[in-house]
Short mmCIF file of C-alpha atoms and ligand atoms in Angstrom, two decimals:
data_model
loop_
_atom_site.label_atom_id
_atom_site.label_comp_id
_atom_site.label_asym_id
_atom_site.label_seq_id
_atom_site.Cartn_x
_atom_site.Cartn_y
_atom_site.Cartn_z
CA MET A 580 7.02 46.88 59.75
CA SER A 581 10.58 46.34 60.73
CA ARG A 582 14.27 46.77 58.74
CA VAL A 583 14.62 43.66 56.81
CA GLU A 584 18.56 43.10 56.39
CA LEU A 585 19.40 40.33 53.40
CA ASP A 586 22.83 41.10 52.99
CA GLU A 587 24.55 40.75 56.13
CA ARG A 588 26.52 38.15 57.40
CA ILE A 589 23.66 36.99 59.67
CA PRO A 590 20.63 38.18 57.33
CA ASN A 591 17.47 40.06 59.70
CA ASN A 592 15.24 41.61 60.81
CA VAL A 593 16.37 42.75 64.58
CA SER A 594 18.96 45.24 63.46
CA LEU A 595 21.37 43.30 64.12
CA SER A 596 24.04 45.80 62.75
CA SER A 597 22.98 48.71 65.27
CA ASP A 598 24.13 46.22 67.83
CA ARG A 599 27.96 45.61 67.75
CA ARG A 600 28.68 43.28 70.91
CA LEU A 601 25.58 40.67 70.14
CA GLN A 602 26.21 41.09 66.11
CA ARG A 603 29.99 40.33 67.40
CA ALA A 604 28.50 37.07 69.51
CA LEU A 605 26.78 36.35 67.24
CA GLU A 606 29.46 36.18 64.31
CA GLN A 607 31.41 34.29 66.09
CA TRP A 608 28.56 31.55 66.87
CA GLN A 609 28.24 31.09 63.47
CA PRO A 610 31.16 28.72 62.17
CA LYS A 611 30.25 26.20 65.40
CA PHE A 612 26.85 25.94 63.77
CA LEU A 613 28.13 25.40 60.57
CA SER A 614 31.06 23.53 61.97
CA TRP A 615 27.87 21.08 63.19
CA TRP A 616 26.33 21.61 59.92
CA ASN A 617 28.90 20.32 58.38
CA GLU A 618 28.86 17.11 60.61
CA MET A 619 25.67 15.97 61.61
CA GLY A 620 23.59 18.04 59.03
CA PRO A 621 22.47 15.79 55.90
CA GLU A 622 25.04 12.96 54.99
CA GLY A 623 26.31 12.43 51.84
CA PHE A 624 24.65 16.13 50.07
CA GLN A 625 26.16 18.72 51.08
CA ALA A 626 27.63 19.58 47.68
CA ARG A 627 24.03 19.17 45.59
CA ASP A 628 22.25 22.33 44.57
CA VAL A 629 18.78 21.26 46.76
CA TYR A 630 15.94 23.46 45.54
CA LEU A 631 14.63 25.47 48.68
CA ARG A 632 12.46 27.74 50.17
CA THR A 633 14.23 30.87 52.20
CA ALA A 634 12.90 33.16 54.45
CA ILE A 635 13.68 36.93 53.96
CA GLY A 636 11.65 38.51 56.44
CA THR A 637 8.56 37.69 57.69
CA ASP A 638 5.60 39.74 55.13
CA ALA A 639 2.49 37.37 54.82
CA ARG A 640 2.27 37.97 51.63
CA GLY A 641 6.02 36.94 50.60
CA TRP A 642 8.15 36.40 53.07
CA ALA A 643 10.95 33.47 50.67
CA HIS A 644 12.04 32.65 48.08
CA PHE A 645 13.01 29.84 46.41
CA ASP A 646 16.15 28.86 44.65
CA PHE A 647 18.86 26.36 43.86
CA VAL A 648 21.11 26.19 46.60
CA ARG A 649 23.60 24.33 48.36
CA MET A 650 23.39 23.10 52.37
CA PRO A 651 26.11 24.37 53.99
CA ASP A 652 25.50 27.87 51.78
CA TYR A 653 21.92 28.71 52.98
CA ARG A 654 21.28 31.72 54.57
CA TRP A 655 19.97 30.99 57.83
CA GLY A 656 18.02 34.76 59.48
CA ILE A 657 17.12 36.14 62.21
CA PHE A 658 13.44 36.61 61.54
CA LEU A 659 10.28 37.79 64.12
CA ALA A 660 7.44 38.44 63.17
CA ASP A 661 6.55 41.85 64.66
CA PRO A 662 5.12 42.96 67.61
CA VAL A 663 1.51 43.84 68.79
CA PRO A 664 1.44 47.62 69.67
CA ASP A 665 0.26 47.86 73.56
CA ARG A 666 0.34 44.11 73.95
CA ARG A 667 -0.69 42.82 77.55
CA ILE A 668 -0.76 39.95 79.00
CA GLY A 669 -3.44 37.52 77.90
CA PHE A 670 -3.35 35.56 80.70
CA GLY A 671 -2.40 34.43 84.82
CA ASP A 672 -2.01 36.03 87.07
CA GLU A 673 0.16 39.34 85.23
CA LEU A 674 -3.47 39.20 83.27
CA GLY A 675 -3.61 42.92 81.64
CA LYS A 676 0.29 43.86 82.39
CA PRO A 677 2.07 45.26 79.37
CA VAL A 678 4.64 42.06 78.58
CA TRP A 679 8.06 42.36 79.13
CA GLN A 680 10.63 43.59 76.10
CA GLU A 681 13.38 42.16 78.54
CA VAL A 682 13.11 39.48 80.86
CA PRO A 683 12.15 39.24 84.79
CA GLY A 684 15.42 38.36 86.85
CA GLU A 685 12.49 36.67 89.02
CA HIS A 686 11.81 34.08 85.25
CA ARG A 687 15.12 33.84 84.23
CA THR A 688 16.00 30.25 85.16
CA VAL A 689 12.46 28.95 84.38
CA LEU A 690 12.67 31.58 80.95
CA ARG A 691 15.98 29.79 79.99
CA ARG A 692 14.80 26.49 80.36
CA LEU A 693 12.29 26.80 78.27
CA ILE A 694 14.68 28.32 75.72
CA VAL A 695 17.06 26.00 76.00
CA THR A 696 13.93 23.02 76.09
CA GLN A 697 12.86 23.90 72.59
CA GLY A 698 16.00 24.94 71.25
CA ASP A 699 16.86 21.42 71.53
CA THR A 700 15.24 20.04 69.93
CA GLU A 701 15.93 22.01 66.59
CA PRO A 702 19.57 20.10 65.51
CA ALA A 703 18.12 17.05 67.22
CA SER A 704 15.54 16.04 64.67
CA VAL A 705 18.14 17.43 61.66
CA GLU A 706 20.46 14.69 63.96
CA GLN A 707 17.68 12.04 63.54
CA GLN A 708 17.11 12.21 60.00
CA ARG A 709 20.90 12.88 58.84
CA ARG A 710 21.19 9.70 56.54
CA LEU A 711 17.98 9.35 55.03
CA GLY A 712 18.76 10.77 51.91
CA HIS A 713 20.37 7.55 51.14
CA GLY A 714 17.11 5.93 50.50
CA CYS A 715 14.86 8.83 49.96
CA PRO A 716 11.28 7.93 48.05
CA SER A 717 11.30 10.85 45.21
CA LEU A 718 13.61 13.33 44.66
CA TYR A 719 10.32 15.69 45.45
CA ASP A 720 10.97 14.20 49.20
CA LEU A 721 14.34 14.68 49.08
CA ARG A 722 14.15 18.24 48.92
CA ASN A 723 11.19 18.48 51.47
CA LEU A 724 13.66 16.66 54.22
CA PHE A 725 16.43 18.46 53.22
CA GLN A 726 13.26 21.85 53.19
CA VAL A 727 12.37 20.22 56.85
CA ASN A 728 16.17 19.79 57.94
CA VAL A 729 17.39 23.16 56.99
CA GLU A 730 14.55 24.87 58.38
CA GLU A 731 14.74 23.88 61.59
CA GLY A 732 17.69 25.14 61.46
CA ARG A 733 16.88 28.29 60.86
CA HIS A 734 14.76 27.88 64.60
CA LEU A 735 17.85 27.13 66.08
CA TRP A 736 19.22 29.72 65.02
CA ALA A 737 15.55 31.59 66.74
CA MET A 738 15.73 30.10 70.71
CA VAL A 739 19.72 31.31 69.54
CA TYR A 740 19.16 34.70 68.70
CA LEU A 741 16.61 35.18 72.34
CA LEU A 742 19.34 33.60 74.66
CA HIS A 743 22.64 35.61 73.72
CA THR A 744 20.38 39.22 73.61
CA TYR A 745 18.57 38.15 76.85
CA PHE A 746 21.01 36.00 78.53
CA GLY A 747 23.68 37.28 78.90
CA ARG A 748 26.66 34.96 79.26
CA ASP A 749 24.71 31.97 81.16
CA GLY A 750 22.59 32.35 77.79
CA ARG A 751 26.21 32.49 75.80
CA GLU A 752 26.88 28.73 77.58
CA GLU A 753 23.26 27.79 77.13
CA ALA A 754 23.74 28.27 72.95
CA GLU A 755 27.48 26.31 72.52
CA ALA A 756 26.61 22.95 74.06
CA LEU A 757 23.13 23.21 71.49
CA LEU A 758 25.18 22.52 69.33
CA GLN A 759 27.82 19.30 72.44
CA ARG A 760 24.70 17.79 73.07
CA ARG A 761 23.87 14.47 70.27
CA SER A 762 20.47 13.30 69.35
CA GLY A 763 20.73 9.08 70.61
CA ASP A 764 24.60 9.73 72.97
CA ALA A 765 24.67 7.25 75.79
CA ASP A 766 26.77 10.69 77.43
CA ASN A 767 25.04 13.50 76.03
CA PRO A 768 22.00 13.28 74.99
CA ARG A 769 19.32 15.73 73.65
CA ILE A 770 17.17 16.63 76.46
CA LEU A 771 13.44 15.00 75.39
CA GLY A 772 12.60 11.03 75.01
CA ALA A 773 11.34 11.48 71.05
CA PHE A 774 14.49 13.65 70.46
CA ASN A 775 16.48 11.02 70.79
CA ALA A 776 14.67 7.42 69.12
CA PRO A 777 16.38 7.50 65.63
CA ILE A 778 14.73 7.90 62.31
CA ASP A 779 16.56 6.12 59.75
CA GLU A 780 13.82 5.20 57.42
CA TRP A 781 10.89 7.02 55.71
CA LEU A 782 7.88 5.05 57.07
CA SER A 783 9.14 6.68 60.47
CA PHE A 784 10.15 10.58 59.41
CA PHE A 785 6.37 11.67 58.40
CA LEU A 786 4.77 10.15 61.44
CA PHE A 787 7.49 12.14 63.31
CA THR A 788 6.38 15.24 60.36
CA TYR A 789 3.08 13.96 60.98
CA PHE A 790 2.88 13.33 64.84
CA THR A 791 6.08 15.25 66.65
CA ASP A 792 6.19 18.34 64.16
CA ARG A 793 2.83 19.08 65.37
CA ASP A 794 3.52 19.13 69.10
CA GLY A 795 6.31 21.58 67.94
CA LYS A 796 3.63 23.39 66.45
CA PHE A 797 0.89 23.18 70.21
CA GLN A 798 4.43 23.88 71.98
CA LEU A 799 4.87 26.74 69.58
CA LEU A 800 0.80 28.17 69.98
CA ALA A 801 1.42 28.28 73.99
CA LEU A 802 4.57 29.75 73.74
CA ALA A 803 3.27 32.28 71.31
CA GLU A 804 1.33 33.18 74.48
CA SER A 805 3.91 34.58 76.52
CA ALA A 806 4.31 37.61 78.59
CA PHE A 807 8.13 37.73 77.75
CA ASP A 808 7.32 39.79 74.10
CA PRO A 809 10.68 38.47 72.51
CA LEU A 810 10.16 34.99 72.84
CA SER A 811 6.34 35.14 71.51
CA CYS A 812 7.41 37.61 67.95
CA THR A 813 9.80 35.02 67.53
CA THR A 814 7.83 31.70 68.07
CA ARG A 815 4.69 33.14 66.23
CA PHE A 816 7.07 33.65 62.64
CA MET A 817 8.24 30.14 63.12
CA LEU A 818 4.95 28.82 63.13
CA THR A 819 4.34 29.58 59.38
CA GLU A 820 7.83 27.34 58.67
CA GLU A 821 6.17 24.15 60.45
CA ALA A 822 2.78 24.65 58.86
CA HIS A 823 4.61 22.87 56.22
CA HIS A 824 6.51 20.84 58.16
CA MET A 825 3.41 18.82 59.23
CA PHE A 826 2.33 18.77 55.30
CA VAL A 827 5.20 17.06 54.28
CA GLY A 828 4.50 14.06 57.25
CA GLU A 829 0.36 14.45 56.43
CA THR A 830 1.07 13.36 52.92
CA GLY A 831 3.60 11.91 53.23
CA VAL A 832 1.49 9.29 55.23
CA LEU A 833 -1.66 9.89 53.11
CA ARG A 834 0.43 8.41 49.66
CA ILE A 835 1.22 5.05 51.42
CA VAL A 836 -1.65 4.72 52.57
CA GLN A 837 -3.30 5.53 49.01
CA ARG A 838 -0.78 3.24 46.93
CA THR A 839 -1.09 0.65 49.42
CA ALA A 840 -5.61 0.81 49.36
CA ASP A 841 -5.39 1.10 45.24
CA VAL A 842 -3.46 -1.89 45.40
CA LEU A 843 -6.02 -3.94 48.43
CA ARG A 844 -8.85 -2.45 46.26
CA GLU A 845 -8.04 -4.79 42.67
CA ARG A 846 -6.44 -7.67 45.06
CA PRO A 847 -8.02 -7.91 48.86
CA ASP A 848 -5.90 -10.16 48.97
CA ALA A 849 -2.28 -9.18 47.69
CA ASP A 850 0.92 -9.91 49.72
CA LEU A 851 1.75 -6.75 50.20
CA HIS A 852 5.02 -7.57 51.85
CA LYS A 853 6.18 -9.38 48.20
CA LEU A 854 5.02 -6.19 46.05
CA GLY A 855 6.92 -4.28 48.57
CA LEU A 856 4.11 -2.71 50.23
CA ILE A 857 3.82 -1.39 53.65
CA ASP A 858 0.64 -3.36 55.19
CA LEU A 859 -1.89 -1.32 57.70
CA ALA A 860 -1.21 -3.18 60.41
CA LEU A 861 1.86 -2.16 60.32
CA LEU A 862 1.73 1.12 59.52
CA GLN A 863 -0.90 0.89 62.98
CA ARG A 864 2.34 0.60 65.10
CA TYR A 865 4.72 2.70 64.01
CA LEU A 866 1.54 5.02 64.56
CA ASN A 867 1.19 4.05 68.11
CA PHE A 868 5.04 4.41 68.94
CA TRP A 869 5.41 7.58 67.27
CA TYR A 870 2.02 9.17 68.55
CA SER A 871 2.51 7.60 71.63
CA ILE A 872 5.97 9.29 72.40
CA SER A 873 4.85 12.00 70.74
CA LEU A 874 2.26 12.87 73.48
CA ASP A 875 5.41 12.34 76.52
CA LEU A 876 6.58 15.32 75.51
CA PHE A 877 3.78 17.62 76.55
CA GLY A 878 5.01 16.70 80.33
CA SER A 879 3.49 15.34 83.28
CA GLU A 880 -0.23 15.67 82.95
CA ILE A 881 -0.60 17.15 86.31
CA SER A 882 2.13 19.83 86.64
CA SER A 883 2.99 22.10 88.56
CA ASN A 884 5.66 22.62 86.46
CA ALA A 885 2.81 24.37 84.35
CA ALA A 886 0.99 25.77 87.46
CA SER A 887 3.59 27.83 87.58
CA TYR A 888 4.07 29.05 84.16
CA PHE A 889 0.40 29.82 83.93
CA ALA A 890 0.46 32.06 86.81
CA ALA A 891 3.37 34.05 85.75
CA GLY A 892 2.08 34.60 82.05
CA ILE A 893 5.47 32.44 80.62
CA LYS A 894 3.77 29.62 78.60
CA GLY A 895 -0.37 29.79 77.74
CA ARG A 896 -2.49 27.51 76.33
CA ALA A 897 -2.72 27.55 72.91
CA ARG A 898 -4.70 30.05 71.14
CA GLU A 899 -5.19 31.58 74.70
CA GLU A 900 -7.58 33.86 72.79
CA HIS A 901 -10.48 30.76 72.51
CA HIS A 902 -11.09 30.54 75.95
CA ALA A 903 -13.63 31.83 77.98
CA GLU A 904 -11.53 33.27 80.86
CA HIS A 905 -7.88 33.59 81.64
CA LEU A 906 -7.26 33.30 85.10
CA ALA A 907 -7.98 29.72 84.98
CA LEU A 908 -8.55 29.69 89.45
CA ALA A 909 -11.46 28.41 89.58
CA SER A 910 -12.41 25.40 86.95
CA THR A 911 -10.64 22.69 86.98
CA LEU A 912 -10.31 19.22 84.95
CA ASP A 913 -10.71 15.88 84.66
CA ILE A 914 -7.95 13.52 84.52
CA GLU A 915 -7.99 9.22 85.04
CA ARG A 916 -5.80 8.10 87.17
CA PRO A 917 -4.08 5.00 87.77
CA CYS A 918 -5.16 3.38 91.07
CA GLU A 919 -5.13 0.18 92.20
CA ALA A 920 -8.52 -0.68 91.37
CA GLY A 921 -6.99 0.26 87.94
CA LEU A 922 -8.30 4.15 87.24
CA ARG A 923 -10.18 7.00 88.67
CA VAL A 924 -10.93 9.98 88.07
CA GLU A 925 -9.49 13.33 89.87
CA SER A 926 -11.12 16.85 89.06
CA VAL A 927 -6.91 19.21 89.04
CA PRO A 928 -6.52 22.74 89.45
CA LEU A 929 -6.85 23.19 85.06
CA ARG A 930 -3.55 25.56 86.00
CA ASN A 931 -2.39 22.18 86.95
CA ALA A 932 -3.18 20.60 84.27
CA MET A 933 -2.29 23.05 81.41
CA ASN A 934 -0.11 20.01 79.80
CA GLU A 935 -3.16 17.75 79.66
CA VAL A 936 -5.29 21.15 78.19
CA LEU A 937 -2.64 21.26 75.29
CA ARG A 938 -2.24 17.61 74.76
CA ARG A 939 -6.26 17.63 74.09
CA GLU A 940 -6.19 19.63 70.98
CA TYR A 941 -3.23 18.28 69.88
CA SER A 942 -5.42 14.57 70.00
CA GLU A 943 -8.29 16.20 68.62
CA ASP A 944 -5.84 18.26 65.64
CA SER A 945 -4.00 14.72 65.41
CA GLN A 946 -7.32 12.75 64.30
CA ARG A 947 -8.29 15.10 61.88
CA GLY A 948 -5.38 13.45 59.37
CA VAL A 949 -5.72 10.05 61.20
CA ASP A 950 -9.34 10.72 59.43
CA LYS A 951 -8.67 11.32 56.27
CA PHE A 952 -6.21 8.88 56.41
CA ASN A 953 -9.05 6.23 56.75
CA ARG A 954 -11.04 8.12 54.09
CA VAL A 955 -8.95 7.12 51.54
CA LEU A 956 -9.10 3.01 52.82
CA GLU A 957 -13.44 3.92 52.62
CA ALA A 958 -13.24 4.83 49.12
CA ALA A 959 -10.81 1.76 47.91
CA GLY A 960 -13.62 -0.43 50.05
CA VAL A 961 -10.58 -1.58 52.62
CA ASP A 962 -12.06 -2.71 55.88
CA PHE A 963 -9.18 -1.64 57.96
CA ARG A 964 -9.27 2.27 59.67
CA LEU A 965 -6.21 2.91 61.26
CA THR A 966 -7.16 4.90 65.15
CA LEU A 967 -4.25 6.71 67.98
CA PRO A 968 -3.79 4.84 70.50
CA SER A 969 -5.46 5.91 74.12
CA PRO A 970 -2.88 8.35 75.56
CA ARG A 971 -2.04 6.09 78.50
CA PHE A 972 -1.01 3.73 76.34
CA HIS A 973 3.16 3.44 76.08
CA ARG A 974 3.71 6.11 77.63
CA GLU A 975 7.44 7.47 79.60
CA GLN A 976 6.54 10.63 81.08
CA GLY A 977 3.34 11.36 83.68
CA ILE A 978 1.02 10.21 85.28
CA TYR A 979 0.98 6.95 83.26
CA ALA A 980 4.53 6.28 83.19
CA GLY A 981 5.39 3.06 84.85
CA HIS A 982 2.23 1.40 83.86
CA CYS A 983 1.11 -0.86 81.04
CA PHE A 984 -2.28 -0.75 79.28
CA ASP A 985 -3.37 -1.54 76.05
CA PRO A 986 -4.09 0.23 72.14
CA ARG A 987 -7.37 1.23 73.92
CA GLY A 988 -6.26 2.00 77.66
CA GLU A 989 -7.39 -0.39 79.62
CA PRO A 990 -5.13 -1.75 82.57
CA ILE A 991 -3.09 -4.78 81.89
CA SER A 992 -0.31 -6.80 83.74
CA PRO A 993 3.18 -6.30 82.31
CA ALA A 994 3.62 -9.87 81.48
CA GLU A 995 0.73 -9.29 79.24
CA TRP A 996 1.99 -6.12 77.95
CA ARG A 997 5.77 -8.32 77.14
CA ALA A 998 3.84 -10.74 76.08
CA ARG A 999 1.68 -8.74 72.98
CA ARG A 1000 4.44 -5.43 72.82
CA ASP A 1001 4.19 -6.85 69.46
CA GLU A 1002 1.22 -6.20 68.21
CA TRP A 1003 1.24 -2.89 68.98
CA LEU A 1004 4.68 -1.51 68.69
CA PRO A 1005 7.15 -1.94 65.59
CA SER A 1006 9.08 -5.73 66.38
CA ALA A 1007 12.88 -6.53 64.99
CA SER A 1008 10.58 -7.64 62.11
CA ASP A 1009 8.94 -4.58 60.82
CA ARG A 1010 11.49 -2.59 61.50
CA ALA A 1011 14.00 -5.08 59.36
CA TYR A 1012 11.28 -5.12 56.64
CA VAL A 1013 10.96 -1.74 56.35
CA ALA A 1014 14.59 -0.89 56.43
CA SER A 1015 14.72 -2.96 53.54
CA LEU A 1016 11.99 -1.01 51.57
CA MET A 1017 14.36 1.66 51.46
CA HIS A 1018 16.03 1.89 47.93
CA PRO A 1019 17.01 5.37 46.86
CA VAL A 1020 14.38 6.17 44.10
CA THR A 1021 16.95 9.12 42.48
CA GLU A 1022 15.04 9.88 38.77
CA PRO A 1023 13.39 12.67 38.13
CA GLY A 1024 9.54 12.00 38.59
CA LYS A 1025 10.33 8.25 39.56
CA VAL A 1026 8.77 6.88 43.23
CA ALA A 1027 9.84 3.59 45.09
CA SER A 1028 7.09 1.29 45.39
CA TRP A 1029 5.81 1.02 48.66
CA ILE A 1030 3.64 5.41 48.63
CA ALA A 1031 1.43 6.60 45.61
CA PRO A 1032 2.89 10.07 43.75
CA PRO A 1033 2.64 13.23 44.52
CA LYS A 1034 -0.70 15.14 43.56
CA THR A 1035 1.88 18.57 43.20
CA GLY A 1036 4.67 20.10 43.20
CA ILE A 1037 6.87 22.54 45.18
CA LYS A 1038 6.04 26.30 44.35
CA GLY A 1039 4.23 25.85 40.37
CA ARG A 1040 6.90 23.37 40.19
CA PRO A 1041 5.69 20.02 38.46
CA PRO A 1042 6.34 16.68 40.73
CA ASP A 1043 8.76 15.75 37.87
CA TYR A 1044 10.97 18.55 38.45
CA GLU A 1045 14.86 17.93 39.51
CA TYR A 1046 14.74 18.92 42.58
CA VAL A 1047 18.52 17.69 43.69
CA ARG A 1048 20.72 18.20 41.04
CA PHE A 1049 23.21 15.42 41.01
CA ASP A 1050 24.74 16.34 37.90
N1 LIG B 840 11.56 13.25 78.11
O1 LIG B 840 6.38 19.19 85.16
P1 LIG B 840 7.17 18.04 83.09
C1 LIG B 840 9.72 20.45 68.34
C2 LIG B 840 10.78 16.23 81.98
S1 LIG B 840 9.13 20.34 69.25
C3 LIG B 840 11.93 14.14 78.98
O2 LIG B 840 5.87 16.66 83.36
P2 LIG B 840 6.67 19.91 82.08
C4 LIG B 840 9.88 20.32 66.89
C5 LIG B 840 10.69 18.27 82.41
O3 LIG B 840 11.66 18.69 82.12
C6 LIG B 840 8.16 21.01 70.52
N2 LIG B 840 12.12 14.69 79.79
O4 LIG B 840 7.00 18.85 82.16
C7 LIG B 840 9.26 19.00 66.18
C8 LIG B 840 11.17 18.21 83.69
O5 LIG B 840 12.89 18.17 83.66
P3 LIG B 840 12.85 19.09 84.96
C9 LIG B 840 9.14 21.57 71.64
C10 LIG B 840 10.60 15.16 80.27
O6 LIG B 840 8.20 21.52 83.10
C11 LIG B 840 9.93 18.22 65.71
C12 LIG B 840 10.11 16.33 84.45
O7 LIG B 840 10.04 16.07 83.32
N3 LIG B 840 9.10 22.49 72.03
O8 LIG B 840 9.20 21.86 68.12
O9 LIG B 840 5.10 20.65 82.96
C13 LIG B 840 10.65 18.90 64.78
C14 LIG B 840 8.76 16.88 84.81
O10 LIG B 840 8.21 17.87 83.88
C15 LIG B 840 9.66 15.32 79.41
C16 LIG B 840 8.91 22.26 73.57
O11 LIG B 840 9.10 21.64 74.64
C17 LIG B 840 10.15 14.10 78.19
N4 LIG B 840 8.93 13.95 76.96
O12 LIG B 840 6.66 20.31 80.21
C18 LIG B 840 11.41 19.83 65.49
C19 LIG B 840 8.61 24.14 74.82
N5 LIG B 840 8.45 15.71 79.31
O13 LIG B 840 12.70 20.43 85.11
C20 LIG B 840 11.14 20.66 66.40
C21 LIG B 840 9.47 23.94 76.08
C22 LIG B 840 8.50 16.31 80.90
O14 LIG B 840 12.25 18.31 86.65
N6 LIG B 840 9.60 23.23 77.11
N7 LIG B 840 10.19 15.77 80.69
O15 LIG B 840 14.48 18.47 85.09
C23 LIG B 840 8.18 22.95 77.83
O16 LIG B 840 7.05 23.57 78.11
C24 LIG B 840 8.28 21.46 78.91
O17 LIG B 840 9.77 21.81 78.74
C25 LIG B 840 7.83 20.94 78.39
C26 LIG B 840 7.47 19.40 79.46
C27 LIG B 840 6.55 20.57 78.05
C28 LIG B 840 8.95 19.95 76.94
#
């Protein structure tokens, strides 16, 4: 097992102190990261003590430490899962050959681009969420928000480590640029669409951590298969932390559904807005939005980029070992393509359909949580059911972009789309209503009116624990 250096300026398990040049380069990036954090991290809470989990190693039995810490003092470190001895490339044209410990020259540009794209999402999400603390539904939720934020910061460190270590001068330049782009900025935005959408209320935060962090899970699973072994080791450990982020999303949405269902059980005709609650049709519109823009994050359904990543061994499928064969040269995937008559099925060579393979697994995984939400509604005797819209609905990337479909995936005219958009996606009045609910609740154990309390606390602490100290 790798040695953990916790007392270094940059905690790590990559023997940073044995490579002085790299250590110095990263130590020069560190104050720039901290000034980005102070400028763009959670607004108004940097001086508070927060009960946070900090990674201190990668041992499955005890990789994290929990304690109160001010966020700027968080010990962001570099932790890679231990390499698998004699690991071999698991897919593509190089199947069975030893994995790479250095970046092959011919794949340098593509690998750097993927690492930069992954890295860019991490600070982007912190920027998107920076004002949320001001409207937190409870101290428990506030702490979870900050936990997610500091860990996205650590994931940025993970990608910056790879850029500095393996990509020389251009890697260092890319690491600087990761701190310069800004979510939603007209001139210098973040790279991927969903990471420029505002998240200024908690309904969007929970749906983002449910749907968009789940894209993170699947992209990390695909990168964990990479022949570039340091990328595989890095992403494998990131997945450990990512699980909590999706837990925050799933339980957040579940608690909103629970609260609304509890009221509807007693009073099916209640005026939910008068009671300051989130009605299910509105929740469905927000779900439609975050699911569809998260589907865009998988890239086009038919992609020559994806085919070449797979051929080269750079990016595989999630859990490649679950697939029967790893060349993917002989099979095809049926994909419905827009055409004059509506839709036609095209059999796409599997390598070109790798983004769609990953997206379909993602959709199945997303459905599991939606089923849980619906079980709560069913138990309360509420007729409404939440659904995932068709993957054709409201797409801005890939083969459905530029075409209009309703949430069931039926082709419609642009005029019908414009007329009915507000039935399907959050309207200006939805946004104003949700914003009106965001009053901060900061008394330990108290929870906002629109969400049920959490069932359990964090790391054995009770739900009414003072997770963020205000004194
Ligand atoms: N927005 O063949 P195509 C996470 C671009 S989330 C804007 O369709 P490809 C997290 C694409 O870059 C996970 N542009 O797609 C979650 C390309 O541009 P160029 C993040 C987009 O290349 C929550 C062009 O369209 N990780 O970790 O097969 C909180 C045509 O490309 C978008 C990764 O994404 C979009 N949505 O795949 C915090 C993994 N989609 O080259 C963190 C690394 C596509 O023509 N990235 N484009 O200029 C990748 O694997 C790939 O870049 C993508 C795209 C899957 C994103």
